[in-house]
Short mmCIF file of C-alpha atoms and ligand atoms in Angstrom, two decimals:
data_model
loop_
_atom_site.label_atom_id
_atom_site.label_comp_id
_atom_site.label_asym_id
_atom_site.label_seq_id
_atom_site.Cartn_x
_atom_site.Cartn_y
_atom_site.Cartn_z
CA MET A 28 -86.02 99.88 90.86
CA GLN A 29 -87.57 100.81 94.20
CA ASN A 30 -90.34 102.91 92.70
CA GLU A 31 -91.55 100.21 90.36
CA THR A 32 -93.80 97.24 90.99
CA PHE A 33 -93.06 94.19 88.90
CA ASP A 34 -95.30 91.29 87.98
CA LEU A 35 -92.38 89.01 88.70
CA ILE A 36 -88.95 89.13 90.31
CA VAL A 37 -86.59 86.28 89.46
CA VAL A 38 -83.66 85.80 91.84
CA GLY A 39 -80.53 84.21 90.31
CA GLY A 40 -79.06 84.82 86.87
CA GLY A 41 -78.06 81.26 85.96
CA ILE A 42 -79.57 79.50 82.96
CA HIS A 43 -82.87 78.91 84.77
CA GLY A 44 -83.33 82.46 86.01
CA LEU A 45 -82.43 83.74 82.57
CA ILE A 46 -84.84 81.50 80.64
CA ILE A 47 -87.62 82.12 83.17
CA GLY A 48 -87.02 85.86 82.82
CA LEU A 49 -86.88 85.65 79.03
CA THR A 50 -90.04 83.54 78.76
CA ALA A 51 -91.95 85.73 81.23
CA ALA A 52 -90.89 88.93 79.46
CA GLU A 53 -91.83 87.49 76.05
CA ALA A 54 -95.25 86.63 77.52
CA GLY A 55 -95.69 90.29 78.48
CA HIS A 56 -95.01 90.08 82.24
CA ARG A 57 -93.11 93.02 83.70
CA THR A 58 -90.11 91.12 85.01
CA LEU A 59 -86.91 91.91 86.93
CA LEU A 60 -83.96 89.50 87.17
CA LEU A 61 -81.54 90.01 90.07
CA GLU A 62 -78.11 88.36 90.10
CA GLN A 63 -75.62 88.78 92.92
CA ARG A 64 -72.54 88.62 90.66
CA GLN A 65 -72.43 88.35 86.86
CA LEU A 66 -74.89 86.25 84.90
CA ALA A 67 -73.98 82.55 84.93
CA SER A 68 -71.33 82.92 87.61
CA ASP A 69 -72.13 79.59 89.30
CA ALA A 70 -73.14 76.18 87.87
CA SER A 71 -74.36 77.71 84.60
CA GLY A 72 -70.86 79.05 83.95
CA GLY A 73 -68.98 76.02 85.26
CA TRP A 74 -70.99 73.27 83.53
CA PHE A 75 -69.54 70.62 81.18
CA ARG A 76 -71.36 72.15 78.19
CA ILE A 77 -73.18 69.03 76.98
CA LEU A 78 -76.84 69.43 76.03
CA HIS A 79 -77.87 65.87 76.77
CA GLY A 80 -79.96 64.24 74.06
CA GLY A 81 -81.53 61.95 76.66
CA LEU A 82 -79.82 58.61 75.88
CA ARG A 83 -78.76 58.25 79.55
CA TYR A 84 -82.41 58.29 80.70
CA LEU A 85 -83.25 55.24 78.60
CA GLN A 86 -81.11 53.16 81.00
CA ASN A 87 -83.92 53.26 83.54
CA LEU A 88 -86.69 53.90 80.99
CA ASP A 89 -87.35 57.38 82.33
CA LEU A 90 -89.30 58.40 79.24
CA PRO A 91 -90.51 61.85 80.40
CA ARG A 92 -86.92 62.89 81.09
CA PHE A 93 -85.74 61.37 77.82
CA ARG A 94 -88.33 63.40 75.91
CA ALA A 95 -87.64 66.60 77.88
CA SER A 96 -83.88 66.31 77.26
CA LEU A 97 -84.36 65.60 73.58
CA GLN A 98 -86.75 68.48 73.01
CA ASP A 99 -84.92 71.00 75.18
CA SER A 100 -81.50 70.26 73.65
CA ARG A 101 -83.08 70.94 70.25
CA TRP A 102 -84.60 74.17 71.58
CA PHE A 103 -81.08 75.55 72.12
CA LEU A 104 -80.07 74.33 68.66
CA ARG A 105 -83.05 75.92 66.92
CA GLU A 106 -82.85 79.21 68.84
CA PHE A 107 -79.04 79.66 68.83
CA PRO A 108 -77.79 77.41 65.98
CA GLU A 109 -74.46 79.19 65.58
CA LEU A 110 -73.50 78.46 69.22
CA VAL A 111 -74.37 74.75 69.38
CA GLU A 112 -72.07 72.07 67.89
CA ARG A 113 -72.21 68.31 67.37
CA GLN A 114 -69.70 66.18 69.28
CA LYS A 115 -69.12 62.42 68.90
CA PHE A 116 -68.62 60.26 71.98
CA LEU A 117 -67.26 56.73 72.11
CA MET A 118 -67.72 54.35 75.03
CA PRO A 119 -65.61 51.15 74.89
CA LEU A 120 -67.77 48.18 75.94
CA TYR A 121 -66.39 45.31 78.01
CA GLY A 122 -69.68 43.55 78.78
CA GLN A 123 -70.00 44.87 82.34
CA GLY A 124 -73.47 45.69 83.69
CA LEU A 125 -75.44 47.64 81.11
CA LYS A 126 -72.29 48.46 79.16
CA ARG A 127 -72.84 45.66 76.64
CA PRO A 128 -73.20 45.86 72.86
CA ALA A 129 -76.69 44.26 72.95
CA VAL A 130 -77.96 46.79 75.50
CA PHE A 131 -76.68 49.75 73.48
CA ARG A 132 -78.15 48.32 70.26
CA LEU A 133 -81.51 48.21 72.02
CA ALA A 134 -81.05 51.70 73.49
CA PHE A 135 -80.25 53.19 70.08
CA GLN A 136 -83.33 51.47 68.60
CA LEU A 137 -85.50 52.81 71.42
CA GLU A 138 -84.01 56.25 70.97
CA ARG A 139 -85.04 56.17 67.32
CA MET A 140 -88.57 54.97 68.09
CA LEU A 141 -89.19 57.38 70.96
CA GLY A 142 -87.57 60.37 69.30
CA PRO A 143 -88.75 60.39 65.69
CA ASP A 144 -88.77 64.21 65.83
CA ARG A 145 -85.14 64.44 66.99
CA ASN A 146 -84.04 66.41 63.92
CA ARG A 147 -87.25 68.31 63.21
CA GLY A 148 -86.55 71.95 62.36
CA VAL A 149 -82.79 71.40 62.73
CA PRO A 150 -80.44 72.76 60.02
CA ALA A 151 -79.00 69.92 57.88
CA ALA A 152 -75.41 70.39 59.12
CA LYS A 153 -76.50 70.05 62.75
CA ARG A 154 -78.71 66.95 62.42
CA ILE A 155 -77.73 64.19 64.82
CA PRO A 156 -77.24 60.78 63.18
CA ARG A 157 -78.29 57.52 64.83
CA GLY A 158 -76.05 56.06 67.49
CA GLN A 159 -74.33 52.80 66.54
CA VAL A 160 -72.47 49.90 68.08
CA LEU A 161 -69.02 49.32 66.60
CA ALA A 162 -66.99 46.13 66.52
CA ALA A 163 -63.85 45.96 68.67
CA GLU A 164 -61.52 46.66 65.69
CA ALA A 165 -63.50 49.76 64.63
CA THR A 166 -63.46 50.98 68.24
CA ALA A 167 -59.67 50.63 68.34
CA ARG A 168 -59.32 52.57 65.08
CA LEU A 169 -61.05 55.58 66.70
CA PHE A 170 -59.28 55.14 70.05
CA PRO A 171 -55.93 53.43 69.31
CA ALA A 172 -54.86 53.26 72.97
CA VAL A 173 -58.04 51.46 74.09
CA SER A 174 -57.37 48.42 76.27
CA ARG A 175 -58.15 45.39 74.03
CA ASP A 176 -58.36 42.99 76.96
CA GLY A 177 -62.02 41.82 76.92
CA LEU A 178 -63.09 44.62 74.54
CA GLN A 179 -66.44 43.67 72.95
CA GLY A 180 -67.00 46.81 70.89
CA GLY A 181 -67.89 50.44 71.35
CA ALA A 182 -71.00 52.61 71.52
CA LEU A 183 -70.70 55.66 69.29
CA TRP A 184 -73.22 58.49 69.50
CA GLU A 185 -73.41 62.26 69.19
CA GLU A 186 -74.42 64.96 71.65
CA LEU A 187 -74.86 68.69 71.23
CA VAL A 188 -72.29 70.86 72.99
CA VAL A 189 -71.93 74.59 73.61
CA PRO A 190 -68.22 75.47 73.33
CA GLY A 191 -68.94 79.19 73.82
CA SER A 192 -71.13 78.99 76.88
CA ASP A 193 -70.55 82.66 77.79
CA ALA A 194 -71.60 83.67 74.29
CA LEU A 195 -74.83 81.69 74.67
CA ILE A 196 -75.63 83.43 77.97
CA ALA A 197 -74.83 86.83 76.40
CA ALA A 198 -77.07 86.07 73.39
CA MET A 199 -79.93 84.98 75.63
CA ALA A 200 -79.55 88.05 77.84
CA ALA A 201 -79.57 90.32 74.78
CA ARG A 202 -82.76 88.68 73.51
CA ALA A 203 -84.35 88.92 76.96
CA ARG A 204 -83.54 92.62 77.25
CA VAL A 205 -85.15 93.24 73.86
CA ALA A 206 -88.24 91.42 75.15
CA GLY A 207 -88.31 93.85 78.10
CA LEU A 208 -86.59 91.86 80.87
CA ALA A 209 -84.86 94.18 83.35
CA ILE A 210 -81.55 92.53 84.35
CA ARG A 211 -79.56 93.80 87.33
CA GLU A 212 -76.18 92.17 87.94
CA TYR A 213 -74.24 92.66 91.18
CA SER A 214 -77.55 92.91 93.05
CA GLU A 215 -77.58 90.40 95.85
CA VAL A 216 -80.99 89.61 97.30
CA THR A 217 -80.60 89.56 101.06
CA HIS A 218 -84.22 89.16 102.21
CA LEU A 219 -87.63 88.25 100.97
CA VAL A 220 -90.25 90.79 102.00
CA SER A 221 -93.60 89.39 103.10
CA ALA A 222 -96.86 90.63 104.59
CA GLN A 223 -100.02 88.79 105.60
CA GLY A 224 -98.84 85.40 104.40
CA ARG A 225 -97.67 86.64 101.01
CA VAL A 226 -94.28 87.52 99.57
CA THR A 227 -94.51 91.07 98.25
CA GLY A 228 -90.98 91.62 97.01
CA VAL A 229 -87.30 91.42 97.90
CA ARG A 230 -84.57 93.50 99.45
CA ALA A 231 -81.57 93.73 97.12
CA ALA A 232 -78.49 95.92 97.40
CA GLY A 233 -80.15 97.83 100.26
CA THR A 234 -83.32 98.58 98.29
CA GLU A 235 -86.79 97.10 98.58
CA VAL A 236 -88.41 96.14 95.28
CA ASN A 237 -92.04 95.03 95.00
CA ALA A 238 -93.54 92.31 92.87
CA ALA A 239 -96.71 90.24 92.72
CA LYS A 240 -94.64 87.02 92.48
CA VAL A 241 -91.10 85.99 93.28
CA ILE A 242 -89.31 83.00 91.77
CA LEU A 243 -86.08 81.85 93.38
CA ALA A 244 -83.63 80.31 90.91
CA ALA A 245 -80.57 80.86 93.10
CA GLY A 246 -79.42 77.24 93.20
CA PRO A 247 -78.54 75.97 96.68
CA ALA A 248 -78.86 79.54 98.01
CA ASN A 249 -82.66 79.14 97.76
CA SER A 250 -82.82 77.44 101.14
CA VAL A 251 -80.86 80.28 102.76
CA LEU A 252 -83.20 82.89 101.26
CA THR A 253 -86.38 81.09 102.31
CA ARG A 254 -85.22 80.33 105.88
CA ALA A 255 -86.85 83.41 107.43
CA VAL A 256 -90.19 83.19 105.61
CA ASP A 257 -90.64 79.41 105.32
CA PRO A 258 -88.21 77.59 107.62
CA GLY A 259 -89.77 74.17 106.94
CA ALA A 260 -89.04 74.27 103.20
CA GLY A 261 -85.24 74.15 103.33
CA THR A 262 -84.73 70.39 103.31
CA LYS A 263 -86.93 69.99 100.21
CA LEU A 264 -84.74 72.37 98.21
CA GLY A 265 -81.55 70.29 98.44
CA PHE A 266 -78.14 70.87 100.04
CA PRO A 267 -75.07 72.22 98.25
CA ALA A 268 -72.54 69.85 96.66
CA LEU A 269 -69.60 70.94 94.53
CA ALA A 270 -69.00 69.72 90.97
CA PHE A 271 -66.07 70.58 88.72
CA ASN A 272 -64.35 69.93 85.38
CA LEU A 273 -60.74 70.34 84.32
CA LEU A 274 -59.51 71.84 81.08
CA LEU A 275 -56.21 70.05 80.43
CA ASP A 276 -53.32 71.11 78.24
CA ARG A 277 -53.25 67.63 76.72
CA PRO A 278 -54.42 66.27 73.37
CA CYS A 279 -57.62 64.24 73.55
CA PRO A 280 -56.57 60.60 73.17
CA ALA A 281 -59.13 59.68 70.49
CA THR A 282 -60.57 61.18 67.32
CA THR A 283 -63.93 61.32 69.16
CA GLY A 284 -64.88 62.38 72.68
CA LEU A 285 -64.67 59.50 75.17
CA SER A 286 -66.86 58.14 77.93
CA LEU A 287 -64.74 55.88 80.13
CA ALA A 288 -65.28 53.83 83.27
CA ILE A 289 -63.12 54.76 86.26
CA PRO A 290 -61.40 51.55 87.44
CA GLY A 291 -62.31 50.61 91.01
CA LYS A 292 -65.14 53.16 91.24
CA ALA A 293 -68.46 51.38 90.74
CA GLY A 294 -70.54 53.24 88.16
CA GLY A 295 -67.96 56.07 88.02
CA MET A 296 -67.44 57.52 84.54
CA ILE A 297 -65.38 60.33 83.09
CA PHE A 298 -66.00 62.16 79.85
CA LEU A 299 -63.21 63.66 77.76
CA TYR A 300 -63.65 65.84 74.68
CA PRO A 301 -61.75 68.57 72.84
CA MET A 302 -62.34 72.10 74.12
CA ASP A 303 -60.51 75.41 73.62
CA GLY A 304 -57.40 73.69 72.22
CA GLY A 305 -57.15 71.25 75.17
CA CYS A 306 -58.98 68.27 76.57
CA PHE A 307 -62.03 68.91 78.76
CA ALA A 308 -62.43 66.30 81.53
CA GLY A 309 -65.54 65.99 83.66
CA THR A 310 -67.26 65.75 85.93
CA ALA A 311 -66.03 65.31 89.51
CA TYR A 312 -68.19 65.71 92.64
CA GLN A 313 -67.15 66.86 96.06
CA PRO A 314 -69.10 67.42 99.30
CA CYS A 315 -69.49 71.04 100.31
CA PRO A 316 -68.45 71.74 103.89
CA ARG A 317 -71.62 71.99 106.00
CA GLY A 318 -73.11 75.45 106.18
CA THR A 319 -71.02 76.86 103.29
CA LEU A 320 -71.88 77.79 99.73
CA SER A 321 -68.31 77.86 98.48
CA GLY A 322 -67.61 76.95 94.85
CA SER A 323 -63.82 76.78 95.26
CA VAL A 324 -62.26 73.41 94.53
CA PRO A 325 -59.62 72.08 96.96
CA ALA A 326 -56.22 71.20 95.39
CA GLU A 327 -56.53 67.69 96.80
CA ALA A 328 -59.84 67.14 94.94
CA ILE A 329 -58.14 68.21 91.69
CA ARG A 330 -55.30 65.72 92.33
CA ASP A 331 -57.80 62.94 93.04
CA PHE A 332 -59.75 63.65 89.86
CA LEU A 333 -56.55 63.76 87.77
CA ALA A 334 -55.64 60.35 89.20
CA GLN A 335 -59.10 59.02 88.23
CA CYS A 336 -58.77 60.44 84.71
CA ASN A 337 -55.33 58.82 84.29
CA ALA A 338 -56.60 55.51 85.69
CA ALA A 339 -59.50 55.54 83.19
CA CYS A 340 -57.22 56.62 80.35
CA PRO A 341 -53.49 56.06 81.10
CA GLU A 342 -52.39 57.59 77.76
CA LEU A 343 -53.87 60.93 78.88
CA GLY A 344 -50.91 61.21 81.28
CA ALA A 345 -52.25 64.42 82.81
CA ARG A 346 -50.24 66.17 85.54
CA GLU A 347 -51.15 69.04 87.82
CA ASP A 348 -49.29 71.56 85.67
CA ASP A 349 -51.44 70.50 82.68
CA VAL A 350 -54.52 72.00 84.33
CA LEU A 351 -55.35 75.12 82.32
CA SER A 352 -58.54 75.90 84.21
CA VAL A 353 -61.04 74.50 86.66
CA THR A 354 -64.73 75.18 86.03
CA SER A 355 -67.05 74.49 88.91
CA GLY A 356 -70.41 75.16 90.46
CA LEU A 357 -72.80 74.13 93.18
CA LEU A 358 -75.44 71.49 92.59
CA PRO A 359 -78.22 70.24 94.88
CA ALA A 360 -77.50 67.11 96.90
CA ALA A 361 -80.17 65.07 98.63
CA THR A 362 -78.52 65.32 102.05
CA SER A 363 -76.16 67.73 103.77
CA GLY A 364 -72.41 67.16 103.31
CA ASP A 365 -73.00 64.54 100.58
CA VAL A 366 -72.41 64.20 96.82
CA ASP A 367 -75.53 62.17 96.13
CA LEU A 368 -77.26 64.65 93.84
CA LEU A 369 -81.02 65.16 93.69
CA ASP A 370 -82.18 63.08 90.75
CA ARG A 371 -84.92 65.51 89.72
CA ASP A 372 -85.70 69.18 89.58
CA VAL A 373 -87.78 70.55 92.45
CA ILE A 374 -90.43 73.18 91.81
CA HIS A 375 -91.68 74.19 95.24
CA ASP A 376 -94.74 76.42 95.44
CA HIS A 377 -94.43 77.62 99.03
CA GLY A 378 -98.03 78.84 99.27
CA ALA A 379 -99.35 75.39 98.38
CA HIS A 380 -97.39 73.83 101.28
CA GLY A 381 -98.23 76.15 104.16
CA GLY A 382 -95.59 78.79 103.34
CA PRO A 383 -96.10 82.31 102.00
CA LYS A 384 -98.07 82.71 98.79
CA GLY A 385 -96.55 84.26 95.68
CA LEU A 386 -93.22 82.47 96.15
CA ILE A 387 -91.83 79.58 94.09
CA SER A 388 -88.40 78.02 94.54
CA LEU A 389 -86.73 76.09 91.75
CA THR A 390 -83.86 73.72 92.41
CA SER A 391 -82.58 72.24 89.22
CA VAL A 392 -80.15 69.54 88.20
CA LYS A 393 -79.43 70.10 84.48
CA PHE A 394 -78.65 72.98 82.17
CA THR A 395 -80.19 71.06 79.25
CA THR A 396 -83.77 71.01 80.50
CA ALA A 397 -83.98 74.68 81.54
CA PRO A 398 -86.47 75.60 78.75
CA SER A 399 -89.16 73.11 79.80
CA ILE A 400 -88.54 73.74 83.50
CA ALA A 401 -89.02 77.47 82.89
CA ARG A 402 -92.39 76.79 81.23
CA ARG A 403 -93.46 74.58 84.15
CA VAL A 404 -92.42 77.16 86.75
CA LEU A 405 -94.24 79.95 84.94
CA HIS A 406 -97.30 77.78 84.57
CA ARG A 407 -97.25 77.40 88.37
CA ALA A 408 -96.81 81.11 88.87
CA PHE A 409 -99.31 82.47 86.36
CA GLY A 410 -101.38 79.44 85.40
CA THR A 411 -100.27 79.74 81.76
CA GLY A 412 -97.33 78.61 79.62
CA GLY A 413 -95.76 81.99 80.31
C1 FAD B 14 -69.23 70.99 86.99
C2 FAD B 14 -70.62 70.92 86.43
C3 FAD B 14 -70.86 70.25 85.23
C4 FAD B 14 -72.16 70.20 84.70
N1 FAD B 14 -72.35 69.68 83.45
C5 FAD B 14 -73.59 69.74 82.90
C6 FAD B 14 -73.77 69.33 81.54
O1 FAD B 14 -72.82 68.98 80.82
N2 FAD B 14 -75.03 69.35 81.04
C7 FAD B 14 -76.11 69.79 81.77
O2 FAD B 14 -77.22 69.79 81.25
N3 FAD B 14 -75.95 70.19 83.06
C8 FAD B 14 -74.73 70.20 83.62
N4 FAD B 14 -74.54 70.64 84.90
C9 FAD B 14 -75.71 71.08 85.68
C10 FAD B 14 -76.12 72.52 85.30
O3 FAD B 14 -74.98 73.31 85.10
C11 FAD B 14 -76.97 73.12 86.41
O4 FAD B 14 -78.04 72.26 86.72
C12 FAD B 14 -77.56 74.46 85.97
O5 FAD B 14 -76.55 75.30 85.43
C13 FAD B 14 -78.20 75.14 87.17
O6 FAD B 14 -78.68 76.37 86.73
P1 FAD B 14 -79.42 77.35 87.74
O7 FAD B 14 -79.77 78.56 86.95
O8 FAD B 14 -80.53 76.63 88.41
O9 FAD B 14 -78.35 77.65 88.90
P2 FAD B 14 -76.98 78.45 88.87
O10 FAD B 14 -76.31 78.42 87.58
O11 FAD B 14 -76.22 77.98 90.07
O12 FAD B 14 -77.46 79.94 89.09
C14 FAD B 14 -77.86 80.44 90.33
C15 FAD B 14 -77.48 81.91 90.34
O13 FAD B 14 -78.06 82.51 91.50
C16 FAD B 14 -77.17 83.49 91.96
N5 FAD B 14 -77.51 83.80 93.35
C17 FAD B 14 -77.33 83.02 94.45
N6 FAD B 14 -77.76 83.66 95.55
C18 FAD B 14 -78.23 84.85 95.13
C19 FAD B 14 -78.78 85.97 95.82
N7 FAD B 14 -78.96 85.97 97.14
N8 FAD B 14 -79.14 87.06 95.10
C20 FAD B 14 -78.98 87.10 93.75
N9 FAD B 14 -78.43 86.06 93.05
C21 FAD B 14 -78.08 84.96 93.74
C22 FAD B 14 -75.80 82.85 91.78
O14 FAD B 14 -74.76 83.82 91.76
C23 FAD B 14 -75.97 82.13 90.46
O15 FAD B 14 -75.52 82.90 89.35
C24 FAD B 14 -73.25 70.75 85.43
C25 FAD B 14 -73.00 71.41 86.64
C26 FAD B 14 -71.71 71.52 87.13
C27 FAD B 14 -71.46 72.29 88.38
#
């Protein structure tokens, strides 16, 4: 590596680093991707595996995010159709806040109007039908243990999910290598190398590698890496928070996936759906101890989340010895030691804000929107779509 000069070095082999590397290589840029462990060993391995269709962004009429989610989720489906599945979700509605039948009817109508292309280019078996609002009796038929007290109906919709997330990463890496992307796993970047106000490369695994541009897609580690060359940028790149899911050795309590309110936790929701022969429960959030980048989940946090799952769905009856696995990762929070996540992706062009030129940091909040984020980052770096 040390004798070569790349057009671009991408640091971090999560979904963003991988799609940036793939897109850059396909556009003909000589690109190197450096990952400190294996590909997707942080958030992009521990995610909840839902490619959000964008329904959630209609709540606050965030139309750009709705469109980006819709189009990007379909990108995965078109490019890797054999790895993306449809999954139904049911949310019982009790008339609280926005969780009312009339609101969901409107949201499903809006979704149809704003996403007429939602199934364009999608194989027939994978096309997503319209969401619908069910009456209380129909809701109870799908979820027999639902609490009937005050039940007004249920919202039923479909999302795309990626049960074999590792297989998706492997397929993308294979395609990227064919396009010419050089991928080096177990290559931790320890320093950014800069001269005369410009980043000229990185030091990784004891070796200096040169590149015209460097993109950091290392999640919350971005702020650690930029500290020496651009100390002022750190706070803009977010602070680490921990998120995790539990795979439970329990049957899912409905014939669909479920989206359930957590009693006593304002706005708190859990999602349950079948995965690997068990029930996948997500997602819980936990502050990261200040100054650490540890993805390990404390036993107490697992107990708390199990209690929340059982409170939202008593028939789940999950106990600690039902936990088959914990998947976790770091996500960017707005402030240190908090779980209040950044609500948008940050693309920080250091040179445009008084830092070194040739360096862009990306802090991202969703797996789903990685394709459009990659295009935006590369547009920043090279002034083109790739
Ligand atoms: C529990 C959980 C559930 C989630 N569920 C969903 C979901 O259902 N749908 C959705 O769309 N999104 C979901 N997300 C969010 C999504 O997973 C993340 O936004 C996305 O994976 C972030 O990707 P990334 O490539 O930016 O970062 P990461 O996946 O964190 O990748 C960063 C990579 O950089 C590497 N790295 C760090 N430092 C260095 C260094 N010095 N040198 C070299 N490499 C380095 C790390 O090892 C890591 O592999 C979830 C996240 C979590 C944690």
